[in-house]
Amino acid sequence: MSSTMFRTTFKFLVLLLSICNITVAQAEVPDALAPRQSPTANAATTAVCQNYATVANLSTVALNSTYRAAFLRSSNLGTFDARAILDVESPKLMGLMMDVQLNQQCGNLSQVAIDGAAANFTAGTVLGLTIADAPGIAVDAVAMPIVQIAIFLIFCGTWISL
């Protein structure tokens, strides 16, 4: 008998908590708790600002040799197609950076791109691609001394035969 009473009490408690949960979820958030937004927060979603962000991101990777090499190595497009994507946007960056009205509307997206590229590179990605390992023989691999000895013998053999 006590088990049925416990079940009834437990069911009542669960029902009460679910009603309170729905009530709290539907409660309005007071204006004091609303997130603050700058007057230009909606301006950052315009097409001009999106274009500026894209040019800044691609140019940051294109103009930094470390990021560029990582992108070209990781891209599945191939070296020439991936290089073309980066090289098309780079000349546009300086004009966008010097446009005062655009920077007032969108903010300094070139600095945002630089900071974001550094953070992403540290995390192991570049332009959304996971950085692939460089191909080749590792320095501590067994094949390295064999290749070095073979090169030495070929060069010495050529030098001695002269």
Coordinates of N, CA, C and O in Angstrom, one line a residue:
M1 N 0.8 -1.2 0.0 CA 0.0 0.0 0.0 C 0.9 1.3 0.0 O 0.5 2.2 -0.6
S2 N 2.0 1.2 0.7 CA 2.8 2.4 0.7 C 3.5 2.6 -0.6 O 3.8 3.8 -1.0
S3 N 3.7 1.6 -1.4 CA 4.3 1.8 -2.7 C 3.3 2.5 -3.7 O 3.8 3.3 -4.5
T4 N 2.1 2.2 -3.6 CA 1.1 2.9 -4.5 C 1.0 4.4 -4.1 O 0.9 5.3 -4.9
M5 N 1.1 4.6 -2.8 CA 1.0 6.0 -2.3 C 2.3 6.8 -2.7 O 2.2 7.9 -3.1
F6 N 3.4 6.1 -2.7 CA 4.7 6.7 -3.2 C 4.6 7.0 -4.6 O 5.0 8.1 -5.1
R7 N 4.0 6.1 -5.4 CA 3.9 6.3 -6.9 C 3.0 7.5 -7.1 O 3.3 8.3 -8.0
T8 N 1.9 7.6 -6.4 CA 1.0 8.7 -6.6 C 1.6 10.0 -6.2 O 1.5 11.0 -7.0
T9 N 2.4 10.1 -5.2 CA 3.1 11.3 -4.7 C 4.1 11.6 -5.8 O 4.3 12.8 -6.1
F10 N 4.9 10.6 -6.2 CA 5.9 10.9 -7.2 C 5.3 11.4 -8.5 O 5.9 12.3 -9.1
K11 N 4.2 10.8 -9.0 CA 3.5 11.3 -10.2 C 3.1 12.7 -10.0 O 3.2 13.5 -10.9
F12 N 2.5 13.0 -8.9 CA 2.1 14.4 -8.6 C 3.2 15.4 -8.7 O 3.2 16.5 -9.2
L13 N 4.4 15.0 -8.1 CA 5.5 15.8 -8.0 C 6.1 16.1 -9.5 O 6.5 17.2 -9.8
V14 N 6.2 15.0 -10.3 CA 6.6 15.1 -11.6 C 5.7 16.0 -12.4 O 6.1 16.9 -13.2
L15 N 4.4 15.9 -12.3 CA 3.4 16.7 -12.9 C 3.6 18.2 -12.5 O 3.6 19.1 -13.4
L16 N 3.8 18.4 -11.3 CA 4.0 19.8 -10.8 C 5.2 20.4 -11.3 O 5.2 21.6 -11.8
L17 N 6.3 19.7 -11.4 CA 7.6 20.2 -11.9 C 7.5 20.5 -13.4 O 8.0 21.5 -13.9
S18 N 6.8 19.6 -14.1 CA 6.6 19.9 -15.6 C 5.8 21.1 -15.9 O 6.1 21.9 -16.8
I19 N 4.8 21.3 -15.1 CA 4.0 22.6 -15.2 C 4.8 23.8 -14.9 O 4.8 24.8 -15.6
C20 N 5.6 23.7 -13.9 CA 6.5 24.9 -13.5 C 7.5 25.1 -14.6 O 7.8 26.2 -14.9
N21 N 8.0 24.0 -15.2 CA 9.0 24.2 -16.3 C 8.4 24.9 -17.5 O 9.0 25.7 -18.1
I22 N 7.2 24.5 -17.8 CA 6.5 25.2 -19.0 C 6.3 26.6 -18.7 O 6.4 27.5 -19.5
T23 N 5.9 26.9 -17.4 CA 5.6 28.3 -17.0 C 6.9 29.1 -17.1 O 6.9 30.3 -17.6
V24 N 8.0 28.6 -16.6 CA 9.2 29.3 -16.7 C 9.7 29.5 -18.1 O 10.2 30.6 -18.5
A25 N 9.5 28.5 -18.9 CA 10.0 28.6 -20.3 C 9.2 29.7 -21.1 O 9.7 30.3 -22.0
Q26 N 7.9 29.9 -20.7 CA 7.1 30.9 -21.5 C 7.2 32.3 -20.9 O 6.6 33.2 -21.4
A27 N 7.9 32.4 -19.7 CA 7.9 33.7 -19.1 C 8.7 34.7 -20.0 O 9.7 34.3 -20.7
E28 N 8.4 35.9 -20.0 CA 9.1 36.9 -20.8 C 10.3 37.4 -20.1 O 10.4 37.5 -18.9
V29 N 11.4 37.6 -20.9 CA 12.6 38.1 -20.4 C 12.5 39.6 -20.2 O 12.2 40.3 -21.2
P30 N 12.8 40.1 -19.1 CA 12.8 41.6 -18.9 C 13.8 42.3 -19.8 O 14.8 41.7 -20.2
D31 N 13.6 43.5 -20.2 CA 14.5 44.2 -21.0 C 15.9 44.4 -20.4 O 16.8 44.5 -21.2
A32 N 16.0 44.4 -19.1 CA 17.3 44.6 -18.5 C 18.2 43.4 -18.8 O 19.4 43.5 -18.8
L33 N 17.6 42.2 -19.1 CA 18.4 41.0 -19.4 C 18.6 40.8 -20.9 O 19.3 39.8 -21.2
A34 N 18.0 41.6 -21.7 CA 18.2 41.4 -23.1 C 19.6 41.7 -23.5 O 20.2 42.6 -23.0
P35 N 20.2 41.0 -24.5 CA 21.6 41.2 -24.9 C 21.7 42.6 -25.6 O 20.8 43.0 -26.3
R36 N 22.8 43.2 -25.3 CA 23.1 44.5 -25.9 C 23.5 44.3 -27.3 O 24.3 43.4 -27.6
Q37 N 23.1 45.2 -28.2 CA 23.5 45.1 -29.6 C 23.9 46.5 -30.1 O 23.3 47.5 -29.7
S38 N 24.9 46.6 -30.9 CA 25.3 47.8 -31.4 C 24.4 48.3 -32.5 O 23.7 47.4 -33.1
P39 N 24.3 49.5 -32.8 CA 23.4 50.0 -33.9 C 23.7 49.4 -35.3 O 22.9 49.3 -36.1
T40 N 25.0 48.9 -35.4 CA 25.4 48.4 -36.7 C 25.4 46.8 -36.7 O 25.9 46.2 -37.6
A41 N 24.7 46.2 -35.7 CA 24.7 44.8 -35.6 C 24.0 44.1 -36.9 O 24.4 43.1 -37.4
N42 N 22.9 44.7 -37.3 CA 22.2 44.2 -38.5 C 23.0 44.5 -39.8 O 22.7 43.9 -40.8
A43 N 23.8 45.6 -39.8 CA 24.5 45.9 -41.0 C 25.6 44.9 -41.4 O 25.9 44.8 -42.5
A44 N 26.0 44.1 -40.4 CA 27.1 43.1 -40.7 C 26.5 42.0 -41.5 O 27.3 41.2 -42.0
T45 N 25.2 41.8 -41.6 CA 24.7 40.7 -42.4 C 24.4 41.2 -43.8 O 23.8 40.3 -44.6
T46 N 24.7 42.4 -44.2 CA 24.4 42.8 -45.6 C 25.3 42.1 -46.6 O 26.4 41.6 -46.2
A47 N 25.0 42.2 -47.8 CA 25.8 41.5 -48.9 C 27.2 42.2 -49.0 O 28.2 41.5 -49.2
V48 N 27.3 43.5 -48.8 CA 28.6 44.2 -48.9 C 29.5 43.7 -47.8 O 30.7 43.4 -48.0
C49 N 29.0 43.6 -46.6 CA 29.8 43.1 -45.5 C 30.2 41.6 -45.6 O 31.3 41.3 -45.2
Q50 N 29.3 40.8 -46.1 CA 29.6 39.4 -46.4 C 30.7 39.3 -47.4 O 31.6 38.5 -47.3
N51 N 30.6 40.1 -48.4 CA 31.7 40.1 -49.5 C 33.0 40.6 -48.9 O 34.1 39.9 -49.2
Y52 N 33.0 41.6 -48.0 CA 34.2 42.1 -47.4 C 34.8 41.0 -46.5 O 36.0 40.7 -46.5
A53 N 34.0 40.3 -45.8 CA 34.4 39.2 -44.9 C 35.1 38.1 -45.7 O 36.1 37.5 -45.3
T54 N 34.4 37.7 -46.8 CA 35.0 36.7 -47.7 C 36.3 37.0 -48.3 O 37.3 36.3 -48.2
V55 N 36.4 38.3 -48.8 CA 37.7 38.7 -49.3 C 38.7 38.8 -48.3 O 39.9 38.4 -48.5
A56 N 38.4 39.3 -47.1 CA 39.4 39.4 -46.0 C 39.9 38.0 -45.6 O 41.1 37.8 -45.4
N57 N 39.0 37.0 -45.5 CA 39.4 35.7 -45.1 C 40.3 35.0 -46.1 O 41.3 34.5 -45.8
L58 N 39.9 35.1 -47.3 CA 40.7 34.5 -48.4 C 42.0 35.2 -48.6 O 43.1 34.5 -48.8
S59 N 42.0 36.5 -48.5 CA 43.3 37.3 -48.6 C 44.2 37.0 -47.5 O 45.4 37.0 -47.7
T60 N 43.7 36.8 -46.3 CA 44.6 36.6 -45.1 C 45.3 35.3 -45.4 O 46.5 35.2 -45.1
V61 N 44.6 34.3 -45.9 CA 45.3 33.0 -46.1 C 46.2 33.1 -47.3 O 47.3 32.5 -47.3
A62 N 45.8 33.9 -48.3 CA 46.6 34.0 -49.5 C 47.9 34.7 -49.3 O 49.0 34.4 -49.9
L63 N 47.9 35.7 -48.4 CA 49.1 36.6 -48.2 C 50.0 36.1 -47.1 O 51.1 36.6 -46.9
N64 N 49.7 35.0 -46.4 CA 50.5 34.4 -45.4 C 51.0 33.1 -45.9 O 50.2 32.2 -46.2
S65 N 52.3 32.9 -46.1 CA 52.9 31.7 -46.7 C 52.6 30.4 -45.9 O 52.4 29.4 -46.5
T66 N 52.5 30.5 -44.6 CA 52.2 29.3 -43.8 C 50.8 28.9 -44.0 O 50.5 27.7 -44.2
Y67 N 49.9 29.8 -43.9 CA 48.4 29.5 -44.1 C 48.2 29.0 -45.5 O 47.4 28.1 -45.8
R68 N 48.9 29.7 -46.5 CA 48.7 29.3 -47.9 C 49.1 27.9 -48.2 O 48.5 27.1 -48.8
A69 N 50.3 27.6 -47.7 CA 50.8 26.2 -47.9 C 49.9 25.2 -47.3 O 49.7 24.1 -47.8
A70 N 49.4 25.5 -46.1 CA 48.5 24.5 -45.4 C 47.2 24.4 -46.2 O 46.7 23.2 -46.3
F71 N 46.7 25.5 -46.7 CA 45.5 25.4 -47.5 C 45.7 24.6 -48.8 O 44.9 23.8 -49.2
L72 N 46.8 24.9 -49.5 CA 47.0 24.2 -50.8 C 47.3 22.7 -50.5 O 46.8 21.9 -51.3
R73 N 47.9 22.4 -49.4 CA 48.1 21.0 -49.1 C 46.8 20.3 -48.7 O 46.6 19.1 -49.0
S74 N 45.9 21.0 -48.1 CA 44.7 20.4 -47.5 C 43.5 20.4 -48.5 O 42.6 19.6 -48.3
S75 N 43.6 21.2 -49.5 CA 42.5 21.4 -50.4 C 42.3 20.2 -51.3 O 43.3 19.6 -51.8
N76 N 41.1 19.7 -51.6 CA 40.9 18.6 -52.5 C 40.7 19.1 -53.9 O 40.3 18.3 -54.8
L77 N 40.8 20.4 -54.2 CA 40.6 20.9 -55.5 C 41.8 20.7 -56.4 O 41.7 20.7 -57.6
G78 N 43.0 20.5 -55.8 CA 44.2 20.5 -56.6 C 44.9 21.9 -56.4 O 44.3 22.9 -56.1
T79 N 46.2 21.9 -56.6 CA 47.0 23.1 -56.3 C 46.6 24.3 -57.2 O 46.4 25.4 -56.7
F80 N 46.4 24.1 -58.5 CA 46.1 25.2 -59.4 C 44.8 25.8 -59.1 O 44.6 27.0 -59.1
D81 N 43.7 25.0 -58.9 CA 42.4 25.5 -58.6 C 42.3 26.2 -57.3 O 41.7 27.3 -57.1
A82 N 43.0 25.6 -56.3 CA 43.0 26.2 -54.9 C 43.8 27.5 -55.0 O 43.4 28.5 -54.3
R83 N 44.9 27.6 -55.7 CA 45.6 28.8 -55.8 C 44.8 29.9 -56.5 O 44.9 31.1 -56.1
A84 N 44.1 29.5 -57.5 CA 43.3 30.5 -58.2 C 42.2 31.2 -57.3 O 42.0 32.4 -57.4
I85 N 41.6 30.4 -56.4 CA 40.6 30.9 -55.5 C 41.3 32.0 -54.6 O 40.7 33.0 -54.4
L86 N 42.5 31.7 -54.1 CA 43.2 32.6 -53.2 C 43.7 33.9 -54.0 O 43.5 35.0 -53.5
D87 N 44.2 33.7 -55.2 CA 44.8 34.8 -55.9 C 43.8 35.8 -56.5 O 44.1 36.9 -56.7
V88 N 42.6 35.4 -56.7 CA 41.6 36.3 -57.3 C 41.2 37.3 -56.2 O 40.9 38.5 -56.6
E89 N 41.1 37.0 -55.0 CA 40.6 37.9 -54.0 C 41.6 38.8 -53.4 O 41.3 39.9 -52.8
S90 N 42.9 38.4 -53.4 CA 43.9 39.2 -52.8 C 44.0 40.7 -53.2 O 44.2 41.6 -52.4
P91 N 43.9 41.0 -54.5 CA 44.0 42.4 -55.0 C 42.9 43.3 -54.5 O 43.0 44.5 -54.4
K92 N 41.8 42.7 -54.2 CA 40.6 43.4 -53.7 C 40.7 43.9 -52.3 O 40.0 44.9 -51.9
L93 N 41.5 43.3 -51.5 CA 41.5 43.6 -50.0 C 41.9 45.0 -49.7 O 41.3 45.6 -48.9
M94 N 43.0 45.5 -50.3 CA 43.5 46.8 -50.0 C 42.4 47.9 -50.2 O 42.2 48.8 -49.4
G95 N 41.7 47.8 -51.3 CA 40.6 48.8 -51.6 C 39.5 48.7 -50.5 O 39.0 49.7 -50.1
L96 N 39.2 47.5 -50.1 CA 38.1 47.4 -49.1 C 38.6 47.9 -47.7 O 37.9 48.4 -46.9
M97 N 39.9 47.6 -47.4 CA 40.4 48.1 -46.1 C 40.5 49.6 -46.0 O 40.3 50.2 -45.0
M98 N 40.7 50.3 -47.2 CA 40.8 51.7 -47.2 C 39.5 52.5 -47.3 O 39.5 53.7 -47.2
D99 N 38.4 51.7 -47.5 CA 37.1 52.4 -47.7 C 36.6 52.7 -46.3 O 36.1 51.8 -45.5
V100 N 36.6 53.9 -45.9 CA 36.2 54.4 -44.6 C 34.7 54.1 -44.3 O 34.4 53.6 -43.2
Q101 N 33.9 54.4 -45.3 CA 32.5 54.2 -45.1 C 32.1 52.7 -44.9 O 31.3 52.3 -44.0
L102 N 32.8 51.8 -45.6 CA 32.6 50.4 -45.5 C 33.0 49.9 -44.1 O 32.4 49.1 -43.4
N103 N 34.2 50.4 -43.6 CA 34.7 50.0 -42.3 C 33.8 50.5 -41.2 O 33.7 49.9 -40.1
Q104 N 33.2 51.7 -41.4 CA 32.3 52.2 -40.4 C 31.0 51.3 -40.3 O 30.4 51.1 -39.3
Q105 N 30.6 50.9 -41.5 CA 29.3 50.1 -41.6 C 29.6 48.7 -41.1 O 28.8 48.1 -40.3
C106 N 30.7 48.0 -41.5 CA 30.9 46.6 -41.2 C 31.9 46.4 -40.0 O 31.9 45.3 -39.5
G107 N 32.7 47.3 -39.7 CA 33.7 47.1 -38.7 C 35.0 46.7 -39.5 O 35.0 46.5 -40.7
N108 N 36.1 46.5 -38.7 CA 37.4 46.1 -39.3 C 37.4 44.6 -39.5 O 38.0 43.9 -38.7
L109 N 36.9 44.1 -40.6 CA 36.8 42.7 -40.8 C 38.1 42.1 -41.2 O 38.3 40.9 -41.1
S110 N 39.0 42.9 -41.7 CA 40.4 42.4 -42.0 C 41.1 42.0 -40.8 O 41.8 40.9 -40.7
Q111 N 41.0 42.7 -39.7 CA 41.6 42.4 -38.4 C 40.9 41.1 -37.8 O 41.5 40.3 -37.3
V112 N 39.6 41.1 -38.0 CA 38.8 39.9 -37.5 C 39.3 38.6 -38.3 O 39.5 37.6 -37.7
A113 N 39.6 38.8 -39.6 CA 40.0 37.7 -40.4 C 41.4 37.2 -40.0 O 41.7 36.0 -39.9
I114 N 42.3 38.2 -39.6 CA 43.7 37.8 -39.2 C 43.6 37.1 -37.9 O 44.3 36.0 -37.7
D115 N 42.8 37.6 -36.9 CA 42.7 36.9 -35.6 C 42.1 35.5 -35.8 O 42.5 34.6 -35.1
G116 N 41.0 35.5 -36.6 CA 40.4 34.2 -36.8 C 41.2 33.2 -37.5 O 41.2 32.0 -37.1
A117 N 42.0 33.6 -38.5 CA 42.9 32.7 -39.2 C 44.0 32.1 -38.2 O 44.3 30.9 -38.3
A118 N 44.5 33.0 -37.3 CA 45.5 32.5 -36.4 C 44.9 31.5 -35.4 O 45.5 30.5 -35.1
A119 N 43.7 31.8 -34.9 CA 43.1 30.9 -34.0 C 42.7 29.5 -34.7 O 42.9 28.5 -34.1
N120 N 42.2 29.6 -35.9 CA 41.9 28.4 -36.6 C 43.2 27.6 -36.9 O 43.2 26.3 -36.8
F121 N 44.3 28.2 -37.3 CA 45.5 27.5 -37.6 C 46.1 26.8 -36.4 O 46.5 25.7 -36.4
T122 N 45.9 27.5 -35.2 CA 46.3 26.9 -34.0 C 45.5 25.6 -33.6 O 46.0 24.7 -33.1
A123 N 44.2 25.7 -34.0 CA 43.3 24.6 -33.8 C 43.4 23.5 -34.9 O 42.8 22.4 -34.8
G124 N 44.3 23.7 -35.9 CA 44.5 22.7 -36.9 C 43.6 22.8 -38.1 O 43.5 21.8 -38.9
T125 N 43.0 23.9 -38.4 CA 42.2 24.1 -39.6 C 42.6 25.4 -40.3 O 43.2 26.3 -39.7
V126 N 42.3 25.4 -41.6 CA 42.6 26.6 -42.4 C 41.4 26.7 -43.4 O 41.1 25.8 -44.1
L127 N 40.6 27.8 -43.3 CA 39.5 28.0 -44.2 C 38.5 26.8 -44.1 O 37.9 26.4 -45.1
G128 N 38.3 26.3 -42.9 CA 37.4 25.2 -42.7 C 37.9 23.8 -43.0 O 37.2 22.8 -42.9
L129 N 39.1 23.7 -43.5 CA 39.7 22.4 -43.9 C 40.7 22.0 -42.8 O 41.4 22.8 -42.3
T130 N 40.6 20.7 -42.5 CA 41.6 20.2 -41.5 C 43.0 20.1 -42.2 O 43.1 19.6 -43.4
I131 N 44.0 20.6 -41.6 CA 45.3 20.7 -42.2 C 45.9 19.2 -42.3 O 46.0 18.5 -41.4
A132 N 46.2 18.9 -43.6 CA 46.7 17.6 -43.9 C 48.2 17.6 -43.6 O 48.9 18.6 -43.7
D133 N 48.7 16.4 -43.3 CA 50.2 16.2 -43.1 C 50.9 16.4 -44.4 O 50.4 16.0 -45.4
A134 N 52.1 16.9 -44.3 CA 52.9 17.0 -45.5 C 53.4 15.7 -46.0 O 53.8 14.8 -45.2
P135 N 53.3 15.4 -47.3 CA 53.7 14.1 -47.8 C 55.3 14.1 -47.9 O 55.9 15.1 -47.9
G136 N 55.8 12.9 -47.9 CA 57.2 12.7 -47.9 C 57.7 11.8 -46.9 O 57.0 11.2 -46.1
I137 N 59.0 11.6 -46.8 CA 59.7 10.7 -45.9 C 59.9 11.5 -44.6 O 60.5 12.6 -44.6
A138 N 59.6 10.9 -43.5 CA 59.9 11.6 -42.2 C 61.3 11.5 -41.9 O 62.1 10.6 -42.4
V139 N 61.8 12.5 -41.2 CA 63.3 12.5 -40.9 C 63.8 11.3 -40.1 O 64.9 10.9 -40.3
D140 N 62.9 10.8 -39.2 CA 63.3 9.7 -38.4 C 62.9 8.4 -39.0 O 62.9 7.3 -38.3
A141 N 62.5 8.3 -40.2 CA 62.1 7.1 -40.8 C 63.4 6.2 -41.2 O 64.5 6.7 -41.3
V142 N 63.1 4.9 -41.3 CA 64.2 4.0 -41.7 C 64.7 4.2 -43.1 O 65.9 4.0 -43.4
A143 N 63.9 4.7 -44.0 CA 64.3 4.9 -45.4 C 65.2 6.1 -45.5 O 66.0 6.1 -46.5
M144 N 65.2 7.0 -44.6 CA 66.1 8.2 -44.8 C 67.6 7.9 -44.9 O 68.2 8.3 -45.8
P145 N 68.1 7.1 -44.0 CA 69.6 6.7 -44.1 C 69.9 6.0 -45.4 O 70.9 6.2 -46.0
I146 N 69.0 5.1 -45.8 CA 69.2 4.3 -47.0 C 69.2 5.3 -48.2 O 70.1 5.2 -49.1
V147 N 68.3 6.3 -48.3 CA 68.3 7.2 -49.4 C 69.6 8.1 -49.3 O 70.2 8.4 -50.4
Q148 N 70.0 8.5 -48.2 CA 71.2 9.3 -48.1 C 72.5 8.5 -48.5 O 73.3 9.1 -49.2
I149 N 72.6 7.2 -48.2 CA 73.7 6.4 -48.6 C 73.7 6.2 -50.1 O 74.7 6.3 -50.8
A150 N 72.5 6.0 -50.7 CA 72.4 5.8 -52.1 C 72.8 7.1 -52.8 O 73.6 7.1 -53.8
I151 N 72.4 8.3 -52.4 CA 72.8 9.5 -53.0 C 74.3 9.7 -52.9 O 75.0 10.1 -53.8
F152 N 74.8 9.4 -51.7 CA 76.3 9.6 -51.5 C 77.1 8.7 -52.5 O 78.1 9.1 -53.1
L153 N 76.6 7.4 -52.6 CA 77.3 6.5 -53.5 C 77.2 6.9 -55.0 O 78.2 6.9 -55.7
I154 N 76.1 7.5 -55.4 CA 75.9 7.9 -56.8 C 76.8 9.1 -57.0 O 77.5 9.2 -58.1
F155 N 76.8 10.1 -56.1 CA 77.7 11.2 -56.3 C 79.2 10.9 -56.3 O 80.0 11.4 -57.1
C156 N 79.6 10.1 -55.3 CA 81.0 9.6 -55.2 C 81.4 8.8 -56.4 O 82.5 9.0 -56.9
G157 N 80.5 8.0 -56.9 CA 80.8 7.2 -58.1 C 81.0 8.0 -59.3 O 81.9 7.8 -60.1
T158 N 80.2 9.0 -59.4 CA 80.3 10.0 -60.5 C 81.6 10.8 -60.4 O 82.3 11.0 -61.4
W159 N 81.9 11.2 -59.2 CA 83.1 12.0 -59.0 C 84.4 11.2 -59.3 O 85.3 11.7 -59.9
I160 N 84.4 10.0 -58.8 CA 85.6 9.1 -58.9 C 85.8 8.7 -60.4 O 86.9 8.6 -60.9
S161 N 84.7 8.5 -61.1 CA 84.8 8.1 -62.5 C 85.3 9.2 -63.4 O 85.7 8.9 -64.6
L162 N 85.3 10.4 -63.0 CA 85.8 11.5 -63.8 C 87.2 11.5 -63.8 O 88.2 11.7 -64.2

